Amino acid sequence: MLEPPPVQGGGKSVVTGPGTGPKECEERALLNQIAAGDQRAMNRFYALYQKRVFAFVLNRLKDSNEAQEVVNDVMWEVWKSAGSFEGRSRISTWVFGIAYFKAVDRLRKRKTVETIELVPDSLQDDGPDAVSAVFSEEVSQAVAKAMGDLSPEQRALVHLAFFEDLSYGEIAEIVACPVGTVKSRMSRVRSILSGALATLRETNP
């Protein structure tokens, strides 16, 4: 079972910026308390994000032990850096940004980082909902197989879009690339998933 990171004193700065809803307000309040060195606030924050961050990292690394280590690394970073959060984005965007780059570091150490071939930025849709049409209960197995064929980078985008319900703008901030690049990569993912469904229809007319 994962444990919250040990406490050796947080920062003293205060998180600024308005919240966008009750959940965001709660998380900002927790981050303020964490910045002041409040262990109980850190424990609460850990409980809010541990499973979400673990699922996201596991989707990239495919190794539960490494994923657990990254979760603890992320939470330790939150503890150390809570006072430096400027409130310009949602806290979840900030946390998943930390998780994303720590997972990238792990992949680099494995020397298995995959290079994604980008397609032209030709998406006409403005959000990840455009991809959701390819999902249905009847074809879940085909989609699961196609997901397994995606690169770690592509799986990360899908996870952020569908399981965290983040916008393309928020995803772009997390992975530190232009929104157009995210759209292009998601277009490629949609093509892969749609191709899998087309194959399924051909074999099961």
mmCIF file of C-alpha atoms in Angstrom:
data_model
loop_
_atom_site.group_PDB
_atom_site.id
_atom_site.type_symbol
_atom_site.label_atom_id
_atom_site.label_comp_id
_atom_site.label_asym_id
_atom_site.label_seq_id
_atom_site.Cartn_x
_atom_site.Cartn_y
_atom_site.Cartn_z
ATOM 1 C CA MET A 1 0.000 0.000 0.000
ATOM 2 C CA LEU A 2 1.341 3.392 -0.944
ATOM 3 C CA GLU A 3 2.108 5.862 1.803
ATOM 4 C CA PRO A 4 2.165 9.659 1.671
ATOM 5 C CA PRO A 5 5.632 11.168 1.397
ATOM 6 C CA PRO A 6 7.450 11.962 4.638
ATOM 7 C CA VAL A 7 7.166 15.515 5.855
ATOM 8 C CA GLN A 8 10.256 17.611 6.407
ATOM 9 C CA GLY A 9 8.663 21.042 6.107
ATOM 10 C CA GLY A 10 6.787 22.715 3.259
ATOM 11 C CA GLY A 11 7.120 26.123 1.701
ATOM 12 C CA LYS A 12 5.578 29.299 3.084
ATOM 13 C CA SER A 13 4.090 30.830 -0.050
ATOM 14 C CA VAL A 14 0.337 30.938 -0.523
ATOM 15 C CA VAL A 15 -1.476 29.624 -3.566
ATOM 16 C CA THR A 16 -3.182 32.447 -5.400
ATOM 17 C CA GLY A 17 -5.894 32.622 -8.029
ATOM 18 C CA PRO A 18 -9.621 31.977 -7.992
ATOM 19 C CA GLY A 19 -11.078 28.488 -8.023
ATOM 20 C CA THR A 20 -13.397 27.293 -10.751
ATOM 21 C CA GLY A 21 -15.693 25.219 -8.556
ATOM 22 C CA PRO A 22 -16.054 23.593 -5.134
ATOM 23 C CA LYS A 23 -13.571 20.826 -5.930
ATOM 24 C CA GLU A 24 -10.940 23.232 -7.221
ATOM 25 C CA CYS A 25 -11.481 25.513 -4.217
ATOM 26 C CA GLU A 26 -10.949 22.575 -1.866
ATOM 27 C CA GLU A 27 -7.749 21.575 -3.637
ATOM 28 C CA ARG A 28 -6.430 25.144 -3.599
ATOM 29 C CA ALA A 29 -7.136 25.350 0.124
ATOM 30 C CA LEU A 30 -5.277 22.071 0.645
ATOM 31 C CA LEU A 31 -2.337 23.339 -1.376
ATOM 32 C CA ASN A 32 -2.200 26.466 0.751
ATOM 33 C CA GLN A 33 -2.074 24.295 3.857
ATOM 34 C CA ILE A 34 0.554 22.025 2.318
ATOM 35 C CA ALA A 35 2.662 25.090 1.512
ATOM 36 C CA ALA A 36 2.493 25.923 5.230
ATOM 37 C CA GLY A 37 3.706 22.422 6.141
ATOM 38 C CA ASP A 38 0.391 20.797 7.089
ATOM 39 C CA GLN A 39 0.820 16.994 7.050
ATOM 40 C CA ARG A 40 -2.918 16.300 7.300
ATOM 41 C CA ALA A 41 -3.561 18.440 4.241
ATOM 42 C CA MET A 42 -0.873 16.475 2.394
ATOM 43 C CA ASN A 43 -2.548 13.227 3.405
ATOM 44 C CA ARG A 44 -5.889 14.493 2.106
ATOM 45 C CA PHE A 45 -4.337 15.659 -1.150
ATOM 46 C CA TYR A 46 -2.625 12.286 -1.500
ATOM 47 C CA ALA A 47 -5.969 10.510 -1.063
ATOM 48 C CA LEU A 48 -7.543 12.705 -3.761
ATOM 49 C CA TYR A 49 -4.865 12.085 -6.369
ATOM 50 C CA GLN A 50 -3.086 8.813 -5.622
ATOM 51 C CA LYS A 51 -5.355 6.519 -7.650
ATOM 52 C CA ARG A 52 -5.704 8.969 -10.532
ATOM 53 C CA VAL A 53 -1.975 9.567 -10.859
ATOM 54 C CA PHE A 54 -1.226 5.853 -10.463
ATOM 55 C CA ALA A 55 -3.649 4.938 -13.275
ATOM 56 C CA PHE A 56 -2.192 7.615 -15.539
ATOM 57 C CA VAL A 57 1.423 6.596 -14.949
ATOM 58 C CA LEU A 58 0.687 2.875 -15.123
ATOM 59 C CA ASN A 59 -0.926 3.440 -18.511
ATOM 60 C CA ARG A 60 2.420 4.754 -19.733
ATOM 61 C CA LEU A 61 4.932 2.579 -17.919
ATOM 62 C CA LYS A 62 3.042 -0.729 -17.786
ATOM 63 C CA ASP A 63 4.842 -1.554 -14.548
ATOM 64 C CA SER A 64 2.968 -1.273 -11.256
ATOM 65 C CA ASN A 65 6.095 -1.039 -9.115
ATOM 66 C CA GLU A 66 7.499 1.821 -11.171
ATOM 67 C CA ALA A 67 4.096 3.487 -11.224
ATOM 68 C CA GLN A 68 3.956 3.386 -7.418
ATOM 69 C CA GLU A 69 7.406 4.937 -7.227
ATOM 70 C CA VAL A 70 6.388 7.716 -9.602
ATOM 71 C CA VAL A 71 3.268 8.441 -7.542
ATOM 72 C CA ASN A 72 5.436 8.962 -4.481
ATOM 73 C CA ASP A 73 7.845 11.105 -6.509
ATOM 74 C CA VAL A 74 4.934 13.246 -7.690
ATOM 75 C CA MET A 75 3.535 13.675 -4.195
ATOM 76 C CA TRP A 76 6.948 14.571 -2.843
ATOM 77 C CA GLU A 77 7.217 17.203 -5.573
ATOM 78 C CA VAL A 78 3.791 18.561 -4.588
ATOM 79 C CA TRP A 79 4.952 18.787 -0.983
ATOM 80 C CA LYS A 80 8.117 20.650 -1.917
ATOM 81 C CA SER A 81 6.564 22.906 -4.556
ATOM 82 C CA ALA A 82 3.075 23.696 -3.231
ATOM 83 C CA GLY A 83 4.115 27.237 -2.407
ATOM 84 C CA SER A 84 5.331 27.862 -5.958
ATOM 85 C CA PHE A 85 1.984 27.040 -7.604
ATOM 86 C CA GLU A 86 0.794 30.306 -9.134
ATOM 87 C CA GLY A 87 -2.819 29.374 -9.777
ATOM 88 C CA ARG A 88 -2.715 29.992 -13.517
ATOM 89 C CA SER A 89 -4.123 26.549 -14.303
ATOM 90 C CA ARG A 90 -6.211 23.922 -12.585
ATOM 91 C CA ILE A 91 -4.359 22.020 -9.904
ATOM 92 C CA SER A 92 -5.055 18.748 -11.701
ATOM 93 C CA THR A 93 -3.269 20.122 -14.777
ATOM 94 C CA TRP A 94 -0.271 20.978 -12.622
ATOM 95 C CA VAL A 95 -0.206 17.561 -10.917
ATOM 96 C CA PHE A 96 -0.549 15.576 -14.129
ATOM 97 C CA GLY A 97 2.149 17.729 -15.706
ATOM 98 C CA ILE A 98 4.519 16.649 -12.927
ATOM 99 C CA ALA A 99 3.451 13.020 -13.369
ATOM 100 C CA TYR A 100 3.848 13.177 -17.138
ATOM 101 C CA PHE A 101 7.458 14.325 -17.066
ATOM 102 C CA LYS A 102 8.447 11.957 -14.289
ATOM 103 C CA ALA A 103 7.037 9.100 -16.375
ATOM 104 C CA VAL A 104 8.973 10.397 -19.395
ATOM 105 C CA ASP A 105 12.151 10.344 -17.306
ATOM 106 C CA ARG A 106 11.491 6.718 -16.406
ATOM 107 C CA LEU A 107 10.982 5.792 -20.040
ATOM 108 C CA ARG A 108 14.171 7.577 -21.017
ATOM 109 C CA LYS A 109 16.073 5.610 -18.433
ATOM 110 C CA ARG A 110 14.729 2.453 -20.044
ATOM 111 C CA LYS A 111 15.878 3.825 -23.387
ATOM 112 C CA THR A 112 12.514 2.910 -24.847
ATOM 113 C CA VAL A 113 11.031 6.308 -25.535
ATOM 114 C CA GLU A 114 9.037 6.041 -28.735
ATOM 115 C CA THR A 115 8.986 8.762 -31.369
ATOM 116 C CA ILE A 116 5.472 9.570 -32.509
ATOM 117 C CA GLU A 117 4.964 10.335 -36.168
ATOM 118 C CA LEU A 118 2.764 13.405 -36.301
ATOM 119 C CA VAL A 119 0.008 13.810 -38.878
ATOM 120 C CA PRO A 120 -1.048 17.213 -40.264
ATOM 121 C CA ASP A 121 -3.112 19.376 -37.971
ATOM 122 C CA SER A 122 -6.337 18.781 -39.881
ATOM 123 C CA LEU A 123 -8.768 18.153 -37.062
ATOM 124 C CA GLN A 124 -11.989 20.088 -37.424
ATOM 125 C CA ASP A 125 -13.193 19.085 -33.981
ATOM 126 C CA ASP A 126 -12.353 21.285 -31.005
ATOM 127 C CA GLY A 127 -12.314 18.749 -28.203
ATOM 128 C CA PRO A 128 -11.686 15.147 -27.181
ATOM 129 C CA ASP A 129 -15.409 14.377 -27.421
ATOM 130 C CA ALA A 130 -14.893 13.943 -31.151
ATOM 131 C CA VAL A 131 -12.991 10.748 -30.420
ATOM 132 C CA SER A 132 -15.540 9.292 -28.045
ATOM 133 C CA ALA A 133 -17.858 8.293 -30.898
ATOM 134 C CA VAL A 134 -15.638 5.305 -31.677
ATOM 135 C CA PHE A 135 -16.347 3.760 -28.291
ATOM 136 C CA SER A 136 -19.251 1.413 -27.676
ATOM 137 C CA GLU A 137 -19.867 -1.605 -25.527
ATOM 138 C CA GLU A 138 -20.052 -3.948 -28.524
ATOM 139 C CA VAL A 139 -16.550 -3.162 -29.711
ATOM 140 C CA SER A 140 -14.765 -2.696 -26.412
ATOM 141 C CA GLN A 141 -12.444 -5.621 -27.017
ATOM 142 C CA ALA A 142 -11.386 -4.310 -30.415
ATOM 143 C CA VAL A 143 -10.735 -0.890 -28.912
ATOM 144 C CA ALA A 144 -8.760 -2.432 -26.047
ATOM 145 C CA LYS A 145 -6.537 -4.262 -28.529
ATOM 146 C CA ALA A 146 -6.015 -1.102 -30.545
ATOM 147 C CA MET A 147 -5.169 0.803 -27.362
ATOM 148 C CA GLY A 148 -2.518 -1.784 -26.612
ATOM 149 C CA ASP A 149 -0.909 -0.999 -29.950
ATOM 150 C CA LEU A 150 -0.607 2.725 -29.163
ATOM 151 C CA SER A 151 2.661 4.223 -28.028
ATOM 152 C CA PRO A 152 3.046 5.334 -24.391
ATOM 153 C CA GLU A 153 2.747 8.940 -25.578
ATOM 154 C CA GLN A 154 -0.526 8.264 -27.370
ATOM 155 C CA ARG A 155 -1.947 6.303 -24.433
ATOM 156 C CA ALA A 156 -1.142 9.243 -22.163
ATOM 157 C CA LEU A 157 -3.146 11.596 -24.372
ATOM 158 C CA VAL A 158 -6.110 9.214 -24.463
ATOM 159 C CA HIS A 159 -6.035 8.844 -20.691
ATOM 160 C CA LEU A 160 -6.000 12.582 -20.115
ATOM 161 C CA ALA A 161 -8.756 13.176 -22.657
ATOM 162 C CA PHE A 162 -11.158 10.419 -21.642
ATOM 163 C CA PHE A 163 -10.455 9.426 -18.050
ATOM 164 C CA GLU A 164 -9.520 12.886 -16.757
ATOM 165 C CA ASP A 165 -11.867 14.725 -19.163
ATOM 166 C CA LEU A 166 -9.282 17.412 -19.879
ATOM 167 C CA SER A 167 -9.516 19.832 -22.778
ATOM 168 C CA TYR A 168 -6.952 19.905 -25.558
ATOM 169 C CA GLY A 169 -5.601 23.128 -24.064
ATOM 170 C CA GLU A 170 -5.063 21.517 -20.663
ATOM 171 C CA ILE A 171 -3.483 18.441 -22.236
ATOM 172 C CA ALA A 172 -1.145 20.669 -24.240
ATOM 173 C CA GLU A 173 -0.070 22.393 -21.028
ATOM 174 C CA ILE A 174 0.619 19.059 -19.337
ATOM 175 C CA VAL A 175 2.719 17.605 -22.142
ATOM 176 C CA ALA A 176 4.316 20.974 -22.976
ATOM 177 C CA CYS A 177 3.467 21.140 -26.653
ATOM 178 C CA PRO A 178 1.204 23.278 -28.860
ATOM 179 C CA VAL A 179 -2.533 22.593 -28.921
ATOM 180 C CA GLY A 180 -2.252 21.874 -32.632
ATOM 181 C CA THR A 181 0.220 19.094 -31.914
ATOM 182 C CA VAL A 182 -2.156 17.528 -29.401
ATOM 183 C CA LYS A 183 -4.945 17.686 -31.977
ATOM 184 C CA SER A 184 -2.716 16.045 -34.564
ATOM 185 C CA ARG A 185 -1.739 13.249 -32.201
ATOM 186 C CA MET A 186 -5.340 12.693 -31.183
ATOM 187 C CA SER A 187 -6.284 12.637 -34.870
ATOM 188 C CA ARG A 188 -3.769 9.841 -35.346
ATOM 189 C CA VAL A 189 -5.225 7.981 -32.369
ATOM 190 C CA ARG A 190 -8.710 8.358 -33.784
ATOM 191 C CA SER A 191 -7.513 6.950 -37.101
ATOM 192 C CA ILE A 192 -5.990 3.933 -35.362
ATOM 193 C CA LEU A 193 -9.109 3.227 -33.322
ATOM 194 C CA SER A 194 -11.407 3.801 -36.284
ATOM 195 C CA GLY A 195 -9.251 1.458 -38.357
ATOM 196 C CA ALA A 196 -9.607 -1.234 -35.735
ATOM 197 C CA LEU A 197 -13.380 -0.863 -35.840
ATOM 198 C CA ALA A 198 -13.404 -0.938 -39.625
ATOM 199 C CA THR A 199 -11.475 -4.210 -39.533
ATOM 200 C CA LEU A 200 -13.968 -5.551 -37.020
ATOM 201 C CA ARG A 201 -16.870 -4.662 -39.304
ATOM 202 C CA GLU A 202 -15.201 -6.351 -42.249
ATOM 203 C CA THR A 203 -14.637 -9.578 -40.346
ATOM 204 C CA ASN A 204 -18.100 -9.457 -38.731
ATOM 205 C CA PRO A 205 -20.464 -8.073 -41.381
#
